[in-house]
CSV table of N, CA and C in Angstrom, one decimal:
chain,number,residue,atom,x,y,z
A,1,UNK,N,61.8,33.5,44.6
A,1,UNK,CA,61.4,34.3,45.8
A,1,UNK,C,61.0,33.3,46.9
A,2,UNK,N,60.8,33.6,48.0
A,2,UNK,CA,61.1,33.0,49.4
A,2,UNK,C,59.3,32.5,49.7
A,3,UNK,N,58.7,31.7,49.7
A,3,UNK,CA,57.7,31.3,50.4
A,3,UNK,C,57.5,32.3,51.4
A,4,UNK,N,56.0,32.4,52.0
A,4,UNK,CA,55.8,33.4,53.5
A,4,UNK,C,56.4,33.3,54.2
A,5,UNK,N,56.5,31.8,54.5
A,5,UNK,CA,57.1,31.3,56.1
A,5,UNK,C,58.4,32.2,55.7
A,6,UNK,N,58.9,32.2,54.8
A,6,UNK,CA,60.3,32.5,54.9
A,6,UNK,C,60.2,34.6,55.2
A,7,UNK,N,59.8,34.8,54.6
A,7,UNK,CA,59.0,36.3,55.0
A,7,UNK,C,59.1,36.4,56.6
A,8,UNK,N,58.3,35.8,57.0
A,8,UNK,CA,57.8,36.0,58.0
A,8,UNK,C,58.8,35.4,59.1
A,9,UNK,N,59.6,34.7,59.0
A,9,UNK,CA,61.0,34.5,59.9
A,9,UNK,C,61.8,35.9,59.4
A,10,UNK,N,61.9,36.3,58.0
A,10,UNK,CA,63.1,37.1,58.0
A,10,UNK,C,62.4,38.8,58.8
A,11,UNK,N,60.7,38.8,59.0
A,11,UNK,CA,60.3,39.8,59.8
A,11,UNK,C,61.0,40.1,61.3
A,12,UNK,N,61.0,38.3,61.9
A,12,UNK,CA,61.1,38.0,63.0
A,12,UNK,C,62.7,38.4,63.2
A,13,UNK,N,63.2,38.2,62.4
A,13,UNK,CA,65.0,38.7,62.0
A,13,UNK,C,65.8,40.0,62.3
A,14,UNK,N,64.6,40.9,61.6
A,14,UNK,CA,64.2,42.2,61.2
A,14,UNK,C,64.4,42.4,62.9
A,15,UNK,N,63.3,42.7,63.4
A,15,UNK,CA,62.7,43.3,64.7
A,15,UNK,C,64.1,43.2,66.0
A,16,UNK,N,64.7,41.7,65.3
A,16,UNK,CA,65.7,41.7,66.6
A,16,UNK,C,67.0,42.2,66.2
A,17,UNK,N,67.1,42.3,65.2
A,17,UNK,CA,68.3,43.6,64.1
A,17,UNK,C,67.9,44.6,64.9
A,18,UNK,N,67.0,45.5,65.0
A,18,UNK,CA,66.9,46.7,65.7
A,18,UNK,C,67.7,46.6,67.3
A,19,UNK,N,67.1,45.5,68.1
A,19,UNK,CA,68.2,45.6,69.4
A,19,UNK,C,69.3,45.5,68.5
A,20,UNK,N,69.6,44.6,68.4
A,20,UNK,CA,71.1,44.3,68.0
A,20,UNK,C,72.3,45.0,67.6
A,21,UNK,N,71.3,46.5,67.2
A,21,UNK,CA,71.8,47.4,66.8
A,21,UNK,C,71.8,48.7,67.2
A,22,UNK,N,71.3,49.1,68.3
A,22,UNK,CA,71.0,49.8,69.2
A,22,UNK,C,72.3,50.8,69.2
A,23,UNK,N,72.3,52.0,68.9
A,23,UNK,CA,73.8,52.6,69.2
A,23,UNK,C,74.5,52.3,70.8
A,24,UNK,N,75.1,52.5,71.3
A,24,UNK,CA,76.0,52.8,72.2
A,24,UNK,C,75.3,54.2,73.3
A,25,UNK,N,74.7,55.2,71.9
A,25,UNK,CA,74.4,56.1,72.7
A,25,UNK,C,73.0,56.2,72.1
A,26,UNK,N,72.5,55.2,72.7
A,26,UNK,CA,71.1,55.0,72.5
A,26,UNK,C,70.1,56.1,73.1
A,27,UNK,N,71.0,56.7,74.3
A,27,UNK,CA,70.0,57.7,75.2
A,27,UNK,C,69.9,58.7,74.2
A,28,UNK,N,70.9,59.1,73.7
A,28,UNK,CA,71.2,60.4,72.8
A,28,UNK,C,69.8,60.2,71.9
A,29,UNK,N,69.8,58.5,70.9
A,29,UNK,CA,68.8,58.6,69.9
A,29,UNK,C,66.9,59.3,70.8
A,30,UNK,N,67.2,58.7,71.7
A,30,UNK,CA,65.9,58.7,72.3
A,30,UNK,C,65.7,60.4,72.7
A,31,UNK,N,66.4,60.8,73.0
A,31,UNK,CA,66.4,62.1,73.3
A,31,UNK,C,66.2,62.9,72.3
A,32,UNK,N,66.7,62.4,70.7
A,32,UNK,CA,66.7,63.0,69.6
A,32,UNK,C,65.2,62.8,69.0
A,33,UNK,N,64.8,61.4,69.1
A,33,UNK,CA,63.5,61.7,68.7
A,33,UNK,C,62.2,62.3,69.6
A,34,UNK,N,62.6,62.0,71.2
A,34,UNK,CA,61.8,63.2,71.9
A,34,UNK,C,61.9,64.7,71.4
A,35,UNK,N,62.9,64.9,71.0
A,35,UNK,CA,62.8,66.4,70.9
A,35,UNK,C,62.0,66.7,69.3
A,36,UNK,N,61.8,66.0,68.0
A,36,UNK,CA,61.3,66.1,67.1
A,36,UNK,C,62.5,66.2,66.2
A,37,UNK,N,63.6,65.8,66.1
A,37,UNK,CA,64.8,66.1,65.3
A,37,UNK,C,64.8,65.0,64.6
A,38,UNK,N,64.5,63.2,65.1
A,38,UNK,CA,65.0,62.7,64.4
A,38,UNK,C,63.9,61.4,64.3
A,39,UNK,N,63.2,60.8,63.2
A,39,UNK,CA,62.1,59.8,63.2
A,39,UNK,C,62.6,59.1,62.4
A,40,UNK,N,61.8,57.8,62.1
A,40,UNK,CA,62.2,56.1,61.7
A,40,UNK,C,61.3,56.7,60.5
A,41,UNK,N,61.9,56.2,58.9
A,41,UNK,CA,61.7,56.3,57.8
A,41,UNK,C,60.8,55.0,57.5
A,42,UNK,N,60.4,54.9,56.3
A,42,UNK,CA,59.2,53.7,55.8
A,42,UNK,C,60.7,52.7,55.2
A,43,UNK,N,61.6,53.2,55.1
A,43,UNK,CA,62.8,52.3,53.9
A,43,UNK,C,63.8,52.0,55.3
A,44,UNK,N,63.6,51.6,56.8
A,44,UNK,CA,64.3,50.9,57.6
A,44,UNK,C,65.3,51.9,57.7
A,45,UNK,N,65.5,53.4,57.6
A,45,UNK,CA,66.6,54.1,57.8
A,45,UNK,C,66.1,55.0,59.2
A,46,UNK,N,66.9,55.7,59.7
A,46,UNK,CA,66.5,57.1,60.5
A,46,UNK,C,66.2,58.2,59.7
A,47,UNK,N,66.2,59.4,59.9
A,47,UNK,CA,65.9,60.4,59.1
A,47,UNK,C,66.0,61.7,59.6
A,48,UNK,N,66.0,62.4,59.1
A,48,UNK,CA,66.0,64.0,59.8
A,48,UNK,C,64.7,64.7,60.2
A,49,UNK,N,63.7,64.8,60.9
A,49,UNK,CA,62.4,65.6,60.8
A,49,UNK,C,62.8,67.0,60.8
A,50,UNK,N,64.1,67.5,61.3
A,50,UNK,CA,64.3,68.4,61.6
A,50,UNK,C,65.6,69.1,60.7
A,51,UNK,N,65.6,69.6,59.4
A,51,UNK,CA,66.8,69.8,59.0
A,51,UNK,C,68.0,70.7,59.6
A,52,UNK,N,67.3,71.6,60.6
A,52,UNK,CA,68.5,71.9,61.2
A,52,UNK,C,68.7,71.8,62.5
A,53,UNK,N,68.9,70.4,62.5
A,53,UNK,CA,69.6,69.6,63.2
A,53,UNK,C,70.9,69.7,63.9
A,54,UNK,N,71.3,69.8,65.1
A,54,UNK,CA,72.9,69.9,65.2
A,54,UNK,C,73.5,69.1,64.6
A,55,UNK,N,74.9,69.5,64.2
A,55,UNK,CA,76.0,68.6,63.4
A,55,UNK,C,76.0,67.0,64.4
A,56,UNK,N,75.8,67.1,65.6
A,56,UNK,CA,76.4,65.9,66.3
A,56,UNK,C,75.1,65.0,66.3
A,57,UNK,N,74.1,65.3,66.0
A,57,UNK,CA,72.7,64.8,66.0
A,57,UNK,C,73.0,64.0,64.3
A,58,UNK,N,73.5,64.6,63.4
A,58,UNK,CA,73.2,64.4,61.9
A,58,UNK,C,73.8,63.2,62.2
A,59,UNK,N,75.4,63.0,62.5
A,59,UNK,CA,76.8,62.3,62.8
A,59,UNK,C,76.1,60.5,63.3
A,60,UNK,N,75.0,61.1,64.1
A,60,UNK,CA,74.8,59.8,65.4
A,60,UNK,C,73.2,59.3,64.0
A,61,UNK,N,72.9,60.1,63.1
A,61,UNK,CA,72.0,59.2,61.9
A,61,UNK,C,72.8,58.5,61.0
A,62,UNK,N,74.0,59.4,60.7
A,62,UNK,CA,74.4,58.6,59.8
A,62,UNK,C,75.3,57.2,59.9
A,63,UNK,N,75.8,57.3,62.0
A,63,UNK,CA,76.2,56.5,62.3
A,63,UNK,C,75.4,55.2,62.5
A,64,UNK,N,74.1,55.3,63.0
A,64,UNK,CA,73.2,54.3,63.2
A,64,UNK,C,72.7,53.9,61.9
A,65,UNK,N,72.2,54.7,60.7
A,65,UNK,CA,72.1,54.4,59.3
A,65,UNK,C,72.6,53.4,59.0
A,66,UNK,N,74.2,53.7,59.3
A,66,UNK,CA,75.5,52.7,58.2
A,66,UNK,C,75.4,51.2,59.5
A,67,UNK,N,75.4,51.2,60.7
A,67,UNK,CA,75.3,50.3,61.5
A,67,UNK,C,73.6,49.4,61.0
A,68,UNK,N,72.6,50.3,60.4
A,68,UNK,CA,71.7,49.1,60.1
A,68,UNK,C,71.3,49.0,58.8
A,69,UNK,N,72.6,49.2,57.8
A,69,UNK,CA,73.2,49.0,56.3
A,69,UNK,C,73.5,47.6,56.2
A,70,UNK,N,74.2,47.6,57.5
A,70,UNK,CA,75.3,46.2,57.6
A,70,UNK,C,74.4,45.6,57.8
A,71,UNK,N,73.8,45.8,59.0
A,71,UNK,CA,72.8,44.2,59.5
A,71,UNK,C,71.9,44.2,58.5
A,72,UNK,N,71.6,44.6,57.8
A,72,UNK,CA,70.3,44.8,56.8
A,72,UNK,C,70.8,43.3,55.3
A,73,UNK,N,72.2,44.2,55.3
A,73,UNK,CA,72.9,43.3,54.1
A,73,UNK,C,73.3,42.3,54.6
A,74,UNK,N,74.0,42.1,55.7
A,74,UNK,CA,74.2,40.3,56.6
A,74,UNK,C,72.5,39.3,56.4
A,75,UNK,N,71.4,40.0,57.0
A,75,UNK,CA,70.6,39.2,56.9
A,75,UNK,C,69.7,39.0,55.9
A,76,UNK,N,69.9,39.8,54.7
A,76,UNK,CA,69.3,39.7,53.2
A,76,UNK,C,70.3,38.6,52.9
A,77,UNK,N,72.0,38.8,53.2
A,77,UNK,CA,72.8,37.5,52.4
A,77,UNK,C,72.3,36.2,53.2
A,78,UNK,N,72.3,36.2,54.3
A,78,UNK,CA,72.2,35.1,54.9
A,78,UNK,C,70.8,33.8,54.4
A,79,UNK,N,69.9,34.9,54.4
A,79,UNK,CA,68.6,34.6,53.7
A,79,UNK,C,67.8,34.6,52.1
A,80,UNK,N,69.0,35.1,51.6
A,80,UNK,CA,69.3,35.5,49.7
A,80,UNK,C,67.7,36.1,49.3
A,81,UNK,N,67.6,37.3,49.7
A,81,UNK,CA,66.8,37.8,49.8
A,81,UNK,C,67.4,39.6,49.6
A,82,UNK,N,66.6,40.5,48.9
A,82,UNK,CA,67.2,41.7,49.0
A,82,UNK,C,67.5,42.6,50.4
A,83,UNK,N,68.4,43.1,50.5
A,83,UNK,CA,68.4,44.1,51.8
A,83,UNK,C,67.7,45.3,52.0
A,84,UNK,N,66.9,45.6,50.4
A,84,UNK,CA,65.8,46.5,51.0
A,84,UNK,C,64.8,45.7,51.5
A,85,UNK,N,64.4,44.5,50.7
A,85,UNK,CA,63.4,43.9,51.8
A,85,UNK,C,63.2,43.8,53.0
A,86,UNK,N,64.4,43.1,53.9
A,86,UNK,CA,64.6,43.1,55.7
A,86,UNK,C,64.3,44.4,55.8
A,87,UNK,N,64.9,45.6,55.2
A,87,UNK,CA,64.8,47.2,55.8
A,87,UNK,C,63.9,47.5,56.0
A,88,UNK,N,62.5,47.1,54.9
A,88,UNK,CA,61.0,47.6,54.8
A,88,UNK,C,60.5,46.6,56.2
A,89,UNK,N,60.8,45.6,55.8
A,89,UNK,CA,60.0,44.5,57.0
A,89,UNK,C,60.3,45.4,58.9
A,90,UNK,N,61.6,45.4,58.6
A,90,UNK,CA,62.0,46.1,60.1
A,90,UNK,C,61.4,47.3,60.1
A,91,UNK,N,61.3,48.5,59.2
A,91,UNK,CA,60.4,49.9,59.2
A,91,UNK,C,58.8,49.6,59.8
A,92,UNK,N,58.7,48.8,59.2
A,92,UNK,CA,56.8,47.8,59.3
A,92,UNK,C,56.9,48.0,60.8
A,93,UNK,N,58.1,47.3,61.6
A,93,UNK,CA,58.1,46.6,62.7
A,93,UNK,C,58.2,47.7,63.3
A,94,UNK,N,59.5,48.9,63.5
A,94,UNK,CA,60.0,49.5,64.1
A,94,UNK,C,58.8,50.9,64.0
A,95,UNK,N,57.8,51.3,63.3
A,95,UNK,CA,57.1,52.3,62.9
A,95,UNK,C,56.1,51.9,63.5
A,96,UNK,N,55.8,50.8,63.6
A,96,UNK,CA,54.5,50.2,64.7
A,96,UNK,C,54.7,50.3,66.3
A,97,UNK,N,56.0,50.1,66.8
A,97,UNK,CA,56.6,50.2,67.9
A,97,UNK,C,56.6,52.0,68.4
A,98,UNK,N,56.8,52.3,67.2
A,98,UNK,CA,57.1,54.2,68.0
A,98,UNK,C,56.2,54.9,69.1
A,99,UNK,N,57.1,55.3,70.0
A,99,UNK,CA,56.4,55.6,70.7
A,99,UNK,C,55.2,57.3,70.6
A,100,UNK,N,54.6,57.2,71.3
A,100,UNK,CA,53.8,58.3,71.1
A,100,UNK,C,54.8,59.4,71.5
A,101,UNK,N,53.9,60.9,70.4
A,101,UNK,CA,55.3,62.1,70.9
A,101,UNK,C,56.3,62.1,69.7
A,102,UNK,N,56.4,61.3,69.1
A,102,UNK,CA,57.6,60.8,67.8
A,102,UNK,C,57.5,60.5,66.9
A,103,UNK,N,57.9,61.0,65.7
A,103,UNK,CA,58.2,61.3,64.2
A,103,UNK,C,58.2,60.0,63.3
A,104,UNK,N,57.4,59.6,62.5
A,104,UNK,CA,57.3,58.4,61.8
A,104,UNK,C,57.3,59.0,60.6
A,105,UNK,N,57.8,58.4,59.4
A,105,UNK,CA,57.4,59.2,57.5
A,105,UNK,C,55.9,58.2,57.4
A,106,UNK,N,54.9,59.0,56.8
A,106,UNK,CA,54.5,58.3,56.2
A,106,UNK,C,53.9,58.8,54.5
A,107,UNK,N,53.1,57.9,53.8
A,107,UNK,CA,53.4,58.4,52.0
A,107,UNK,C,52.9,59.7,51.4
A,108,UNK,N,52.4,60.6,52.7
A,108,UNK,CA,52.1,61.9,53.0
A,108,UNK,C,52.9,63.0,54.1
A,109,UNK,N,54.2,62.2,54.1
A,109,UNK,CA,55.3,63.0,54.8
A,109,UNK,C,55.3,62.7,56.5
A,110,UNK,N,56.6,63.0,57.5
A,110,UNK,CA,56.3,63.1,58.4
A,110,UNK,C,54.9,62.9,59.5
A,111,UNK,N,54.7,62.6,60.2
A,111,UNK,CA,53.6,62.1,61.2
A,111,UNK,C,54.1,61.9,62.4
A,112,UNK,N,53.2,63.4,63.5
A,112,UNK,CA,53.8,62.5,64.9
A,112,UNK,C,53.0,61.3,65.1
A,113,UNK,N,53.4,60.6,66.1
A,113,UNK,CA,52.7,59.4,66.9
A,113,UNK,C,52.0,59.9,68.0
């Protein structure tokens, strides 16, 4: 297993994964989680708060999902480290960042901010 230091760069990794991966239609995401439909999970995924969600809303989770699948598994290989690890580290990061108004999981379910 990886010493801290090494943790603690692959956090730093993590956090910039999330720009890097930013959809295209990033307004759309922002608009999704203003409205309560869509919050950042504890396992580095998106999520549904809202099950009935429009079809085009579900489309643009599972599109950003699989876009930070990849980066998750590029920077777990790069650093031989698991890919759920980076995911949890970026959740840490990206759950701390949420803005107020918006949907976080936490080990008692959903939570606005």
């Amino acid at each position: 297993m990886k010493n801290n230091y090494a943790i603690k760069l692959l956090s730093v990794l993590a956090i910039g994964l999330w720009f890097a991966v930013m959809p295209v239609n990033a307004a759309d995401l922002g608009q999704a989680k203003a409205a309560g439909l869509v919050g950042e999970l504890m396992n580095g995924y998106l999520g549904l708060v809202d099950g009935n969600a429009p079809a085009d809303v579900k489309a643009m989770v599972d599109s950003i999902n699989a876009q930070r699948r990849a980066e998750y598994q590029r920077i777990a290989a790069k650093n031989g480290v698991p890919a759920e690890e980076v995911a949890k580290l970026t959740a840490q990061k990206v759950i701390n960042q949420t803005a107020p108004g918006q949907f976080v999981q936490t080990p008692s379910g959903w939570q606005k901010r």
